[in-house]
XYZ file of C-alpha atoms in Angstrom:
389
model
C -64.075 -13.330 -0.660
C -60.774 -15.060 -1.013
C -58.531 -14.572 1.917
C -54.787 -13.392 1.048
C -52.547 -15.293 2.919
C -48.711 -14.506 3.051
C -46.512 -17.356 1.655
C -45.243 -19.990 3.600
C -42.225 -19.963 5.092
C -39.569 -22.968 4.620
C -39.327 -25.835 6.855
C -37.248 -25.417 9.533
C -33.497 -26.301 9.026
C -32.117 -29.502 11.196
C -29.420 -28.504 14.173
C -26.526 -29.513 12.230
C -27.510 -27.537 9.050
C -28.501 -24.632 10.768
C -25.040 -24.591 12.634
C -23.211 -25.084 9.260
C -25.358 -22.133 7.771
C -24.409 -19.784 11.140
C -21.295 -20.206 10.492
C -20.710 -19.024 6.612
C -22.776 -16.684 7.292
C -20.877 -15.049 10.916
C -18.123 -14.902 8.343
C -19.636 -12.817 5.627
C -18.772 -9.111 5.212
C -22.452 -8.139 5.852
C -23.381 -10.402 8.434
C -19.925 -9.753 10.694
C -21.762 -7.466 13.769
C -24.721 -9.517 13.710
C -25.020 -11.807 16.908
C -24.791 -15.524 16.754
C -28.038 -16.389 18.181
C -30.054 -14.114 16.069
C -27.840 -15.226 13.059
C -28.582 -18.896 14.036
C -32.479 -18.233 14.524
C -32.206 -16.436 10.475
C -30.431 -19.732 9.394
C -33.233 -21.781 11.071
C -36.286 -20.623 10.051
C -36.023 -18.844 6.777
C -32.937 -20.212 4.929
C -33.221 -23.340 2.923
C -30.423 -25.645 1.959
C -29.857 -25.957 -1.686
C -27.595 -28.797 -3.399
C -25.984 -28.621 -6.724
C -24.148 -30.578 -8.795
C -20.619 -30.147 -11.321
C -22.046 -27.102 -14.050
C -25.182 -26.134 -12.374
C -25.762 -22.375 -12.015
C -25.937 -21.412 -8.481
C -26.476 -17.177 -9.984
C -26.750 -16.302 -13.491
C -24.801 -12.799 -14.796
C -26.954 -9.853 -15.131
C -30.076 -11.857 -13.060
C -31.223 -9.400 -10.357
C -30.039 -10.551 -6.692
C -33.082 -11.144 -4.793
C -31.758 -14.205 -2.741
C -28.505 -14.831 -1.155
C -26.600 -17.882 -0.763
C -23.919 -18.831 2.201
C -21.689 -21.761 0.371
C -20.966 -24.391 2.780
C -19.275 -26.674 0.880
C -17.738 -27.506 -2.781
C -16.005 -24.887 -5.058
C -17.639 -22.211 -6.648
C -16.270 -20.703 -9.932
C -17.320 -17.088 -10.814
C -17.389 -16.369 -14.492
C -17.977 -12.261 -15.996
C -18.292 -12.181 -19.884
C -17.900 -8.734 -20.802
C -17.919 -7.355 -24.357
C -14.672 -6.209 -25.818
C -13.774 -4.621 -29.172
C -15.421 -5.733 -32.399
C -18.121 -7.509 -29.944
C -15.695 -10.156 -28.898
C -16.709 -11.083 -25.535
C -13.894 -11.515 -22.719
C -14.230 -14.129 -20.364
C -12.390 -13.747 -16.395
C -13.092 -16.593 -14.065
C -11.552 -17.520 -10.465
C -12.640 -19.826 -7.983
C -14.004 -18.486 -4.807
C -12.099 -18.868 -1.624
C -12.516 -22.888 0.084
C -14.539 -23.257 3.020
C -12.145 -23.215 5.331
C -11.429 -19.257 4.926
C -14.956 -18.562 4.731
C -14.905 -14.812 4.254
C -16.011 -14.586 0.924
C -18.604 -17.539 0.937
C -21.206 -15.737 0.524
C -23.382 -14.853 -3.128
C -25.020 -11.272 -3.887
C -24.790 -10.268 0.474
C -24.083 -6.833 -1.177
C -26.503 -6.432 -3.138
C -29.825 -8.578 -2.083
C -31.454 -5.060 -0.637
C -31.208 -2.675 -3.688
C -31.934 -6.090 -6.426
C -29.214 -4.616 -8.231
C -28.265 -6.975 -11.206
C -25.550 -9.578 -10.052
C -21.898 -8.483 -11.942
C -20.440 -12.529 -12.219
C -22.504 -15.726 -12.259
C -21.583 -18.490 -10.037
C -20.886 -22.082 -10.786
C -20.723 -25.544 -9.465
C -17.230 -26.896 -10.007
C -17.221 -29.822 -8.296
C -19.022 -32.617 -8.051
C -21.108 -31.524 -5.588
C -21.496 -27.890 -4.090
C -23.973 -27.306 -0.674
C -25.592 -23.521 -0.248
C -28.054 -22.252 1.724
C -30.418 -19.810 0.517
C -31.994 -16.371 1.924
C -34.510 -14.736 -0.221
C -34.928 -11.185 -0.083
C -38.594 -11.208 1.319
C -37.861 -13.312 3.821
C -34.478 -11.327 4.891
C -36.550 -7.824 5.027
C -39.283 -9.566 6.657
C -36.627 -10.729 9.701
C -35.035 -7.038 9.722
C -38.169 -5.629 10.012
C -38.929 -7.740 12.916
C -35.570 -7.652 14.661
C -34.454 -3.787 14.423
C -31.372 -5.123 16.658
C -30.412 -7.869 13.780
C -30.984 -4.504 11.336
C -28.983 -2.441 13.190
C -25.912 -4.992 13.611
C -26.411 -5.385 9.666
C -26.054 -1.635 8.899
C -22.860 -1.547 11.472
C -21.411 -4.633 9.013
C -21.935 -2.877 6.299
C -20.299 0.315 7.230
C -17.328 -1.638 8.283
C -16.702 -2.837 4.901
C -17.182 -0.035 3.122
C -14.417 1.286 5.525
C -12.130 -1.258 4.966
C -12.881 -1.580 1.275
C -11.698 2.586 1.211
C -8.365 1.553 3.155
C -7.292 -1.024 0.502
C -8.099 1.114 -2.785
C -5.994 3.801 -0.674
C -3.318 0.611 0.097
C -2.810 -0.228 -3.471
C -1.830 3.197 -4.201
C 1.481 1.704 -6.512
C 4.649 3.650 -5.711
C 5.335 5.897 -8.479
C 1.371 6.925 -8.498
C 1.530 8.696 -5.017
C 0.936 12.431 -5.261
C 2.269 15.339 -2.875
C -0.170 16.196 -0.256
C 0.934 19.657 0.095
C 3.496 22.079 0.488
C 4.417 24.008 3.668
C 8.315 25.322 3.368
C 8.301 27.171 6.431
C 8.029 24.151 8.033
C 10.462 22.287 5.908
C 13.102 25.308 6.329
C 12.989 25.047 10.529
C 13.267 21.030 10.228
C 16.122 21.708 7.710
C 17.927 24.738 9.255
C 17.271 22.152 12.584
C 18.720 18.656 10.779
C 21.470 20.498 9.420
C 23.550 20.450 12.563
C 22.749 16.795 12.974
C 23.672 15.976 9.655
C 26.882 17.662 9.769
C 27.906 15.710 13.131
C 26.747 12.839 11.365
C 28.537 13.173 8.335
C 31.898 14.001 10.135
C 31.333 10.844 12.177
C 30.801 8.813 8.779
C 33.782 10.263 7.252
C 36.110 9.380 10.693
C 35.063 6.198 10.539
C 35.804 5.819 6.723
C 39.547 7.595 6.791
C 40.536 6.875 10.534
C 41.134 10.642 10.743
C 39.362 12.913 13.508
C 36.940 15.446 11.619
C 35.422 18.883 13.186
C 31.406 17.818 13.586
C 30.212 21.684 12.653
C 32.982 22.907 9.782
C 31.179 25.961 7.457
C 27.853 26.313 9.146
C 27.265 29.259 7.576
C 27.383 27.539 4.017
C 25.696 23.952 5.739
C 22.666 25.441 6.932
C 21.256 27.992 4.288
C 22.132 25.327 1.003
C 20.362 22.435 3.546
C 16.884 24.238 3.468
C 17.585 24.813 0.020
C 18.067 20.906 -0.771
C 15.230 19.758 1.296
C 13.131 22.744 0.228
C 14.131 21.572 -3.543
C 13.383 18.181 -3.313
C 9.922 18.990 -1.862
C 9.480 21.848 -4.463
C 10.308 19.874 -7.663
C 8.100 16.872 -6.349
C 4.944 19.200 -6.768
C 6.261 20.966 -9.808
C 7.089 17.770 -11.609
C 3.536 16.347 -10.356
C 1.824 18.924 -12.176
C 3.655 19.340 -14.783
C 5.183 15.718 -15.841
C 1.411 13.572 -16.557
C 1.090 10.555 -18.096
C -1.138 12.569 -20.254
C 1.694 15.261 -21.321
C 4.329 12.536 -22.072
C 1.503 10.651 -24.168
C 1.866 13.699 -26.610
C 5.539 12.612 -26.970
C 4.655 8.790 -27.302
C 6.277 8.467 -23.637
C 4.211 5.727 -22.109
C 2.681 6.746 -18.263
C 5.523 4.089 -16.250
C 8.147 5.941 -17.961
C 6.852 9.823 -17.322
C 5.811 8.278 -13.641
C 9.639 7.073 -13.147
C 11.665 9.680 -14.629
C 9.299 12.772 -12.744
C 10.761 10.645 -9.523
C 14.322 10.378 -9.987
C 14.551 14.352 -11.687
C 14.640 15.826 -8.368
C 17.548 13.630 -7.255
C 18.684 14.398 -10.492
C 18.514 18.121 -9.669
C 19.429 18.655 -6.252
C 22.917 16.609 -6.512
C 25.160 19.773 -7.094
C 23.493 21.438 -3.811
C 23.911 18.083 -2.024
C 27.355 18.116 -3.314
C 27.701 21.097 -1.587
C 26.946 20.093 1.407
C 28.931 16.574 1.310
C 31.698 19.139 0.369
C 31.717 21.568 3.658
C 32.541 17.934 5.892
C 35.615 17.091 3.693
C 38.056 20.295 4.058
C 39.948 18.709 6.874
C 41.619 15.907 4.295
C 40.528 17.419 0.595
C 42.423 20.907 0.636
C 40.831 21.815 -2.762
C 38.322 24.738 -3.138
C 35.214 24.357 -1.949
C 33.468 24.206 -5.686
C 36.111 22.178 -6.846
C 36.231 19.711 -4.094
C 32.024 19.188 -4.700
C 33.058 17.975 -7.854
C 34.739 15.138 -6.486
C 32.525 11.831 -6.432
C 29.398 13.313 -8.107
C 28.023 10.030 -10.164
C 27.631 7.640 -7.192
C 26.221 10.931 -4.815
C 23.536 11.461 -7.918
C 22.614 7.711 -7.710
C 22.680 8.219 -3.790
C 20.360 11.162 -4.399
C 17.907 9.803 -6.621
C 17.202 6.895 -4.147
C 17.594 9.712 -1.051
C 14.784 12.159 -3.512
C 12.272 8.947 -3.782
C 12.266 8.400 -0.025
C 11.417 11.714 1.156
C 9.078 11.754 -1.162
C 7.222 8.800 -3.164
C 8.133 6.312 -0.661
C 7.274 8.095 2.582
C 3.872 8.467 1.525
C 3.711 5.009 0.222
C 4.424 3.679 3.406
C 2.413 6.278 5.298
C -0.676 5.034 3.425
C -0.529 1.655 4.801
C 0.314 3.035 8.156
C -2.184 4.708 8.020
C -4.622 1.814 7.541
C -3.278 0.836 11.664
C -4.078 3.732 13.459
C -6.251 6.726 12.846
C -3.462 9.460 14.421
C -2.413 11.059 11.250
C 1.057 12.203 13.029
C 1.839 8.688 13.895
C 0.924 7.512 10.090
C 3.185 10.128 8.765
C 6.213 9.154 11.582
C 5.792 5.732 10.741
C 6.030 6.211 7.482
C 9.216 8.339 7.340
C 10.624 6.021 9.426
C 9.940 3.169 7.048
C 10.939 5.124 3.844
C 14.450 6.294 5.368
C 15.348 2.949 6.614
C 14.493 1.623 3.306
C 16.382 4.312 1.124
C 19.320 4.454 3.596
C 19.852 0.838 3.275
C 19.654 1.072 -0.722
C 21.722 4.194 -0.636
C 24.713 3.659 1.959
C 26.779 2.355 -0.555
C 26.770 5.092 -3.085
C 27.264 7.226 -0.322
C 30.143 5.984 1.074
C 31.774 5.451 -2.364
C 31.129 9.102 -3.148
C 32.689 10.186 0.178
C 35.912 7.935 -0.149
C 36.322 9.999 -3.477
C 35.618 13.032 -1.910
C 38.711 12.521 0.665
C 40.848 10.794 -1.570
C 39.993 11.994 -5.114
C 43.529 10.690 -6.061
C 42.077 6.836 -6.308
C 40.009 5.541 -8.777
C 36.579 4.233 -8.335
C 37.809 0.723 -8.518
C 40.503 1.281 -5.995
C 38.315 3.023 -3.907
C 35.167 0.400 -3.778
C 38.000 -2.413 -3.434
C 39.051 -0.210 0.075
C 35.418 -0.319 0.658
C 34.536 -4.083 0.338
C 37.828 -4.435 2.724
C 37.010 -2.041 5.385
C 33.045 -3.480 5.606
C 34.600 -7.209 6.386
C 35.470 -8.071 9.613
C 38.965 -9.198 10.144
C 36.768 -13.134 11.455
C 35.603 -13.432 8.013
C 38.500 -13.013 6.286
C 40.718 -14.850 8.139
C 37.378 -17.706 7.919
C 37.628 -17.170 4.283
């Protein structure tokens, strides 16, 4: 009877080749744990090397992946037809990265196990492209036969699925991040808390702006119940303005999803400016001897710009940047830090001048706004660069 014999395996690849193959390979998402040696002994005696010319097909769209192929040299262009409306097909085509970044290099590593159908064919686009080939016998075959190559694989592939979650969560865009959560007892003991800090601060802010010594802890007992309301508010209209203000709900009023996103981030700003005026109000009896109410009045339309930007820090943009800090270090306190951090540098910088506008009017509201920001530009020039000038 005829004896069944297995097939036989490729010729051996020269030193040089096999080196060249090691190395597109070591840099390959799947291959990353894997050790050299055993990845040089794979490129040795079951990958072949494969050369193409300008418009040949290295992997046809839709073809299932049963071999794999490490690009060592030339470009590669990856084309996916897809069918759009009224069966007009839609062509998107890149080139793959060049050798020398060779993560990337490396055609259907993902997918050789399953066979699934490959999503893009791959092209020859230059004159002369090199790849080495891996069927998917041959790679089973080696795994089977090296459970430590197997197990470096699996650890490869775990890491890239990890990864791969960390930059979908990454390109989270601003005005798409979502509340995590609401806990206002804590947010009333950090508020009752920041509200004697923020009163020393703001007295400090307005000595330095009118030259005149300020009390650091005037009204405490109007400061520190309206502070956990603001930061209470701003947290509470975040989560009711997520839930409420959807792309889908403003579609119904032919509001497109950018402009719901954008205006359900500046409302709370919006909202909370009174209370904040308030607040900026209780600092300012010692030079504005007007009522309380009637003194919050004073400098309300650069404190509402002030608040908007303050409203998108403490909320969009602290999570925005605690997302990518998040991608460093697996301590979700030192994510969250980090990203506060980030956020109020970033909004304090965009907001200081607002601010200090709104509190020049607040002392003096006498001036005009032109007078005022004129005193402003003065005052934030040192005496050097004006006598430079």
């Amino acid at each position: 009877p005829p004896t069944l014999r297995p097939p036989p395996a490729p010729a051996m690849l020269p030193p040089d080749q096999a080196d060249e193959c090691t190395d597109v390979l070591a840099h390959g998402a799947m291959f990353r744990r894997v050790m050299p040696a055993d990845l040089r002994e794979l490129s040795r005696l079951h990958m072949t090397r494969k050369v193409f010319k300008r418009g040949d097909v290295i992997v046809a769209q839709g073809a299932p992946s049963t071999t794999l192929y490490a690009v060592a040299e030339g470009e590669v262009i990856r084309t996916r037809t897809e069918e759009g409306p009224g069966g007009r097909s839609h062509v998107m085509s890149e080139p793959m990265a060049p050798y020398n970044n060779a993560a990337g290099r490396i055609l259907n590593s993902l997918r050789i196990v399953d066979g699934d159908p490959t999503p893009a064919a791959a092209t020859c686009g230059d004159e002369r492209c090199v790849a080495y080939a891996l069927g998917k016998e041959q790679l089973m075959r080696y795994m089977a036969k090296k459970p430590r190559f197997a197990e470096h694989v699996v650890k490869s592939l775990c890491e890239e699925v990890r990864e791969t979650s960390f930059r979908l969560v990454d390109d989270t865009p601003l005005l798409q991040q979502q509340h995590v959560g609401l806990n206002f007892g804590a947010f009333s003991v950090a508020a009752a808390i920041e509200s004697f800090y923020r009163s020393a601060l703001n007295a400090k802010i307005n000595e330095a702006l009118s030259g005149v010594r300020a009390p650091y802890f005037p009204r405490m007992h109007v400061q520190l119940p309206t502070r956990v309301v603001y930061i209470n508010g701003f947290k509470g209209l975040r989560a009711f303005f997520d839930q409420h203000a959807t792309p889908e709900a403003g579609a119904r009023y032919g509001l497109t999803p950018d402009t719901v996103r954008l205006s359900a981030a500046i409302a709370p700003g919006i909202v909370m400016t009174p209370v904040a005026s308030i607040l900026e109000a209780s600092n300012a009896g010692h030079l504005n001897k007007e009522p309380l109410l009637r003194r919050a009045t004073r400098g309300v339309l650069p404190r509402g710009l002030r608040e908007v930007i303050f409203g998108v820090g403490i909320n969009q943009l602290s999570e925005f940047f605690e997302e990518r800090a998040g991608r460093h270090t697996e301590n979700s306190a030192a994510a969250n830090a980090a990203g506060s951090l980030a956020a109020g540098t970033v909004a304090g910088y965009l907001s200081h001048v607002p601010h200090n506008l709104s509190t020049y009017k607040l002392l003096d509201p006498s001036k005009s706004y032109a007078t005022l920001f004129a005193h402003f530009v003065d005052k934030s020039v040192s005496p050097a660069v004006t006598a430079a000038i």
